[in-house]
Short mmCIF file of C-alpha atoms in Angstrom, two decimals:
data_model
loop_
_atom_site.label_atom_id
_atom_site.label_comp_id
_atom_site.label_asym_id
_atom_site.label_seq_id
_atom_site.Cartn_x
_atom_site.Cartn_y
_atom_site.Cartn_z
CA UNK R 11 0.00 0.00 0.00
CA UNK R 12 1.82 3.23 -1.10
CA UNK R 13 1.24 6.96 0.52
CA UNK R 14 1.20 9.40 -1.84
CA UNK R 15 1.55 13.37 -1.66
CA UNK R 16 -1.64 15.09 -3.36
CA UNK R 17 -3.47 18.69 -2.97
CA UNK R 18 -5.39 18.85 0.72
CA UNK R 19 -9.19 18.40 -0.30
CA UNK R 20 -10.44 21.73 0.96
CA UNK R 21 -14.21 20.09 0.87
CA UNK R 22 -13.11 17.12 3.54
CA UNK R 23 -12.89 20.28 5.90
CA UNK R 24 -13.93 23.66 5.12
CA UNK R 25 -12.78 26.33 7.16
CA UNK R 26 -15.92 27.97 7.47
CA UNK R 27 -18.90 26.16 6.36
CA UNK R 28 -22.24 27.16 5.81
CA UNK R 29 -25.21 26.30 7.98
CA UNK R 30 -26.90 24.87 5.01
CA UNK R 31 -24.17 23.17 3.86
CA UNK R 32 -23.86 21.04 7.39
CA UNK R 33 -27.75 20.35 7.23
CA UNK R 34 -27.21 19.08 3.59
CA UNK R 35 -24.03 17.00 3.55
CA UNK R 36 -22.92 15.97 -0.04
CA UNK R 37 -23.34 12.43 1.05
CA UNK R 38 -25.61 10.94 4.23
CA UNK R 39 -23.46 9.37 6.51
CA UNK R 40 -23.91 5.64 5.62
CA UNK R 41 -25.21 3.12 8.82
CA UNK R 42 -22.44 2.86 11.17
CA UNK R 43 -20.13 0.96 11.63
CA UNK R 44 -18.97 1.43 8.25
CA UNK R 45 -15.94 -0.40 6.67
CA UNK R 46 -13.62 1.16 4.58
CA UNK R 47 -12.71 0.24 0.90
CA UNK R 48 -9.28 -1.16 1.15
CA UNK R 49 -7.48 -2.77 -1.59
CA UNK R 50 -6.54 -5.91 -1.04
CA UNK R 51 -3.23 -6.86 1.16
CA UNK R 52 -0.51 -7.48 -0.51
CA UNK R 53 0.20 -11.05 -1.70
CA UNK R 54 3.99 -10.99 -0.34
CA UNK R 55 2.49 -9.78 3.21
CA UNK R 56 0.92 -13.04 3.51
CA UNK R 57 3.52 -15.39 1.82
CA UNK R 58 5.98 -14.00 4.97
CA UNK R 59 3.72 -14.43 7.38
CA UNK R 60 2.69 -18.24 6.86
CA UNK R 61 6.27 -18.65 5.52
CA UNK R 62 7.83 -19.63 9.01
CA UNK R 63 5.18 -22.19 10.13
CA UNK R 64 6.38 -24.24 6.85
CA UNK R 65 10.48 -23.74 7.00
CA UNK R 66 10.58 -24.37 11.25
CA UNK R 67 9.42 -27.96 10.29
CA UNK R 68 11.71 -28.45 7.52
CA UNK R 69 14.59 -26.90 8.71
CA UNK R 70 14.75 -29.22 11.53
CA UNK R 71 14.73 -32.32 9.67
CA UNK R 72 17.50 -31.28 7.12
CA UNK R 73 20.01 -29.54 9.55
CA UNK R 74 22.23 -31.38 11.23
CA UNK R 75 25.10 -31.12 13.75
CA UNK R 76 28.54 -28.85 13.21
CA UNK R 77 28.87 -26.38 11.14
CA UNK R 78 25.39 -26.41 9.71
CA UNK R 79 24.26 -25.62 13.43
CA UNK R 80 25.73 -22.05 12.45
CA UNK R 81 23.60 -22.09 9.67
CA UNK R 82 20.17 -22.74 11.55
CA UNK R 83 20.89 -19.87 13.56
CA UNK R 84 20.88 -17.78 11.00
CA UNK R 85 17.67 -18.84 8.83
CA UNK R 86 16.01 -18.83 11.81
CA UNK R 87 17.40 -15.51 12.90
CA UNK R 88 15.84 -14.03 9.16
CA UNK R 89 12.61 -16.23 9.49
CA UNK R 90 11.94 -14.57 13.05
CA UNK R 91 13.13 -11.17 11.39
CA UNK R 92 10.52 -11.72 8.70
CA UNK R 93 7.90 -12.32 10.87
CA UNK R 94 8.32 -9.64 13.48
CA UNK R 95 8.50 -7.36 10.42
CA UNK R 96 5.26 -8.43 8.94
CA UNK R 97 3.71 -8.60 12.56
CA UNK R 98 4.78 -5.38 13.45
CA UNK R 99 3.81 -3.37 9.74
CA UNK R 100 1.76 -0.54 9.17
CA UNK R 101 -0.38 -2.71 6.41
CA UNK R 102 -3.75 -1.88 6.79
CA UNK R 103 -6.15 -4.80 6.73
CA UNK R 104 -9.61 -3.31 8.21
CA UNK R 105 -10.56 0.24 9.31
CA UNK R 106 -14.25 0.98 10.47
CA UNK R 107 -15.72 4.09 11.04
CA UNK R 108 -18.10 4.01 14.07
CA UNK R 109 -20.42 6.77 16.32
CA UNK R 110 -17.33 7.17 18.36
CA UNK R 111 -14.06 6.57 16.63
CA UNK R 112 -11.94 5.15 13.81
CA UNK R 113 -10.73 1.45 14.33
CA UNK R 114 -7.93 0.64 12.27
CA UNK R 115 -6.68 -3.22 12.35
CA UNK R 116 -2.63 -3.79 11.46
CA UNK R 117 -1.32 -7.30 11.76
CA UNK R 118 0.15 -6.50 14.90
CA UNK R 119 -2.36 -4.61 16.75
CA UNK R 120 -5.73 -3.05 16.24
CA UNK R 121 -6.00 0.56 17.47
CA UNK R 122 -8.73 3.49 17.95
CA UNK R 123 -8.65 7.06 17.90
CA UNK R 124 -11.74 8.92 19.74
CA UNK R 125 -13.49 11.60 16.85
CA UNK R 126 -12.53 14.19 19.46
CA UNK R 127 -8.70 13.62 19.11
CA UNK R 128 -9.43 14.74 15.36
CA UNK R 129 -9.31 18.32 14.64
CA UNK R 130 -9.29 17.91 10.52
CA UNK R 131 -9.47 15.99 7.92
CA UNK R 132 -7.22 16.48 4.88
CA UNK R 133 -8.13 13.83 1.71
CA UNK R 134 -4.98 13.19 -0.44
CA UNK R 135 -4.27 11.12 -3.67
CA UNK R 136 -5.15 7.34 -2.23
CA UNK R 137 -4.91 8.43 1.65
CA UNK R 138 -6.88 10.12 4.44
CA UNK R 139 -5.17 12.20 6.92
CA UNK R 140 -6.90 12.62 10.44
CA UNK R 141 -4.57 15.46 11.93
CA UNK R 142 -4.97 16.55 15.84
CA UNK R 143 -2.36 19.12 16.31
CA UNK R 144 1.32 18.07 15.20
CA UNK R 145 -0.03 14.68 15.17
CA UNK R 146 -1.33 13.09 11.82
CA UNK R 147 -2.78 9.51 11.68
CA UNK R 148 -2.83 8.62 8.07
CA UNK R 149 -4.79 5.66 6.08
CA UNK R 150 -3.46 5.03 3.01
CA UNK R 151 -4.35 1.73 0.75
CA UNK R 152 -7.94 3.24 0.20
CA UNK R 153 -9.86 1.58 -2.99
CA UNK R 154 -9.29 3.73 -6.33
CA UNK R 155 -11.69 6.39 -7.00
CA UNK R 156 -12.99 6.06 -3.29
CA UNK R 157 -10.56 9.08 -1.07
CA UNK R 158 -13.62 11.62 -1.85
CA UNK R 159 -16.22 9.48 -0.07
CA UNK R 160 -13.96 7.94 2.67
CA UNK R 161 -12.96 11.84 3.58
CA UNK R 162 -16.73 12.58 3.26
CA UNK R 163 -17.76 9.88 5.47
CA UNK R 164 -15.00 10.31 8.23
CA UNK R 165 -15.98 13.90 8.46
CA UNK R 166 -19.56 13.15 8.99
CA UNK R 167 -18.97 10.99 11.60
CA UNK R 168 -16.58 13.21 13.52
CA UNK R 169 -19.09 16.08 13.38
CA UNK R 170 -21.76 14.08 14.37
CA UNK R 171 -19.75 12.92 17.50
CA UNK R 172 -19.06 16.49 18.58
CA UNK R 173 -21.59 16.51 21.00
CA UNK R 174 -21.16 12.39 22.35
CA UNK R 175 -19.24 11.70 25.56
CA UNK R 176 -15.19 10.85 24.62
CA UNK R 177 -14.96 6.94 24.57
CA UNK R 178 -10.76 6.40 24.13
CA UNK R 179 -9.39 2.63 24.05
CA UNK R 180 -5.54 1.35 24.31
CA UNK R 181 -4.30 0.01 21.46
CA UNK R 182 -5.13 -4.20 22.07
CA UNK R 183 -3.17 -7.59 20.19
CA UNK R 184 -4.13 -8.28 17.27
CA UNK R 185 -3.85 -11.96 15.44
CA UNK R 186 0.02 -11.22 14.50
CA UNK R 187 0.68 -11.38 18.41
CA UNK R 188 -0.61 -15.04 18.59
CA UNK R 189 0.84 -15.84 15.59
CA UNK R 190 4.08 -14.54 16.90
CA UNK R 191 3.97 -16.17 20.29
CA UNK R 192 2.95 -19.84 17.97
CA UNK R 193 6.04 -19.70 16.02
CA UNK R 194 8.43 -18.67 18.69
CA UNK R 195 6.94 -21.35 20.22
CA UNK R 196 7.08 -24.32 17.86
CA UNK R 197 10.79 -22.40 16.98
CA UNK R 198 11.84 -23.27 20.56
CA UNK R 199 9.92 -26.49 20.99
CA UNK R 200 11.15 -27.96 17.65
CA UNK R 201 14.62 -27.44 18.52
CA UNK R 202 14.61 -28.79 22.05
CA UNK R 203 12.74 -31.68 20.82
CA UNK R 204 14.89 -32.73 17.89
CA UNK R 205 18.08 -32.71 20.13
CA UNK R 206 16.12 -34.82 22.72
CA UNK R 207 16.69 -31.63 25.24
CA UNK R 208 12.52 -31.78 26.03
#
C-alpha cells in the first residue's frame, strides 16, 4: 500500500462552512459501523507471514550437527526477522468508522482514535489524513476512486460525535501477536525436541 503526496481536499474540511451546507451533507453518513474500501493486502504480506510455520518444520529435519548448526541460527534468525517485520507493519487490513471513533486493524495490533482527538481531515491522492495538532494519523491503501467518499464519510462521523461523551481505548493484540507467540513457540519447541533436550 503506497502513501502518496496530493493537494489537501479543501471540501473534507472547510474552514468555514455554511449552515446549510452542514444540514445538507454531499453524502448521508452511511449506517455505522462502516468499513472502509481497502485494496486488497498485498500477496507478499501473507507469503511471509505463513512462511515460518512451513520452513521451522523443515529446517529441523534437514540440519544437522557442526557447522550447519551455524547455519540454523541464521535462517532462523531471518525467518523470526521476517515475521516480526510483517507482525509489526503498518499494512492496513480493516478500518471501520463508528459513532465514536476510527478502528484501524494492522497485523500487529488493532488501534482506535476517539473523533474528538481529530481536529481535521485532509483527503490526499489514495490516503486520508486525520490530523490533531502536530499529530497526523494517516490511512493510506484506500480503494481507487474512493478518497472523496472515505474523507466525506469520516468527516460526517466526527461532526456528528461532537456533542457524544469521549470513549478512548488502548491500542489491544491483534492476530500477528498469537501468531508470533505460535512460532516462537514451535521455533523453541522444535529445537529442544529434535536434540532430545525436552
Amino acid at each position: 500500500m503506497g502513501i502518496r503526496s496530493g493537494s489537501p481536499n479543501a471540501a473534507a474540511h472547510p474552514a468555514a462552512p455554511a449552515p446549510e451546507e452542514q444540514d445538507q451533507p454531499n453524502e448521508p453518513l452511511p449506517v455505522l459501523p462502516w468499513r472502509v474500501p481497502l485494496d486488497p493486502a498485498p500477496w507478499w504480506a501473507w507469503a511471509l507471514f505463513v512462511a515460518p510455520f512451513v520452513a521451522v518444520p523443515l529446517l529441523n529435519s534437514w540440519l544437522w550437527m557442526g557447522a550447519r548448526d551455524l547455519l540454523a541460527v541464521g535462517l532462523f534468525v531471518i525467518i523470526g526477522a521476517s515475521v516480526v517485520r510483517v507482525a509489526g507493519g503498518v499494512v492496513l487490513y480493516r478500518v471501520e468508522i463508528t459513532a465514536t471513533a476510527v478502528k484501524a486493524r494492522t497485523s500487529l495490533l488493532v488501534r482506535s482514535l476517539a473523533w474528538q482527538d481529530v481536529d481535521r481531515v485532509d483527503a490526499e491522492d489514495g490516503s486520508v489524513v486525520l490530523i490533531n495538532g502536530s499529530d497526523e494519523n494517516e490511512i493510506n491503501g484506500i480503494a481507487k476512486d474512493r478518497t472523496e467518499q472515505v474523507a466525506t464519510v469520516i468527516e460526517a462521523a466526527r461532526r456528528a460525535a461532537a456533542d457524544q461523551p469521549v470513549r478512548r481505548s488502548r491500542p489491544r493484540p491483534g492476530l500477528g501477536v498469537a501468531m508470533v507467540l505460535l512460532y516462537l513457540f514451535l521455533a523453541v519447541g522444535a529445537f529442544l525436541w529434535r536434540w532430545h533436550l525436552l
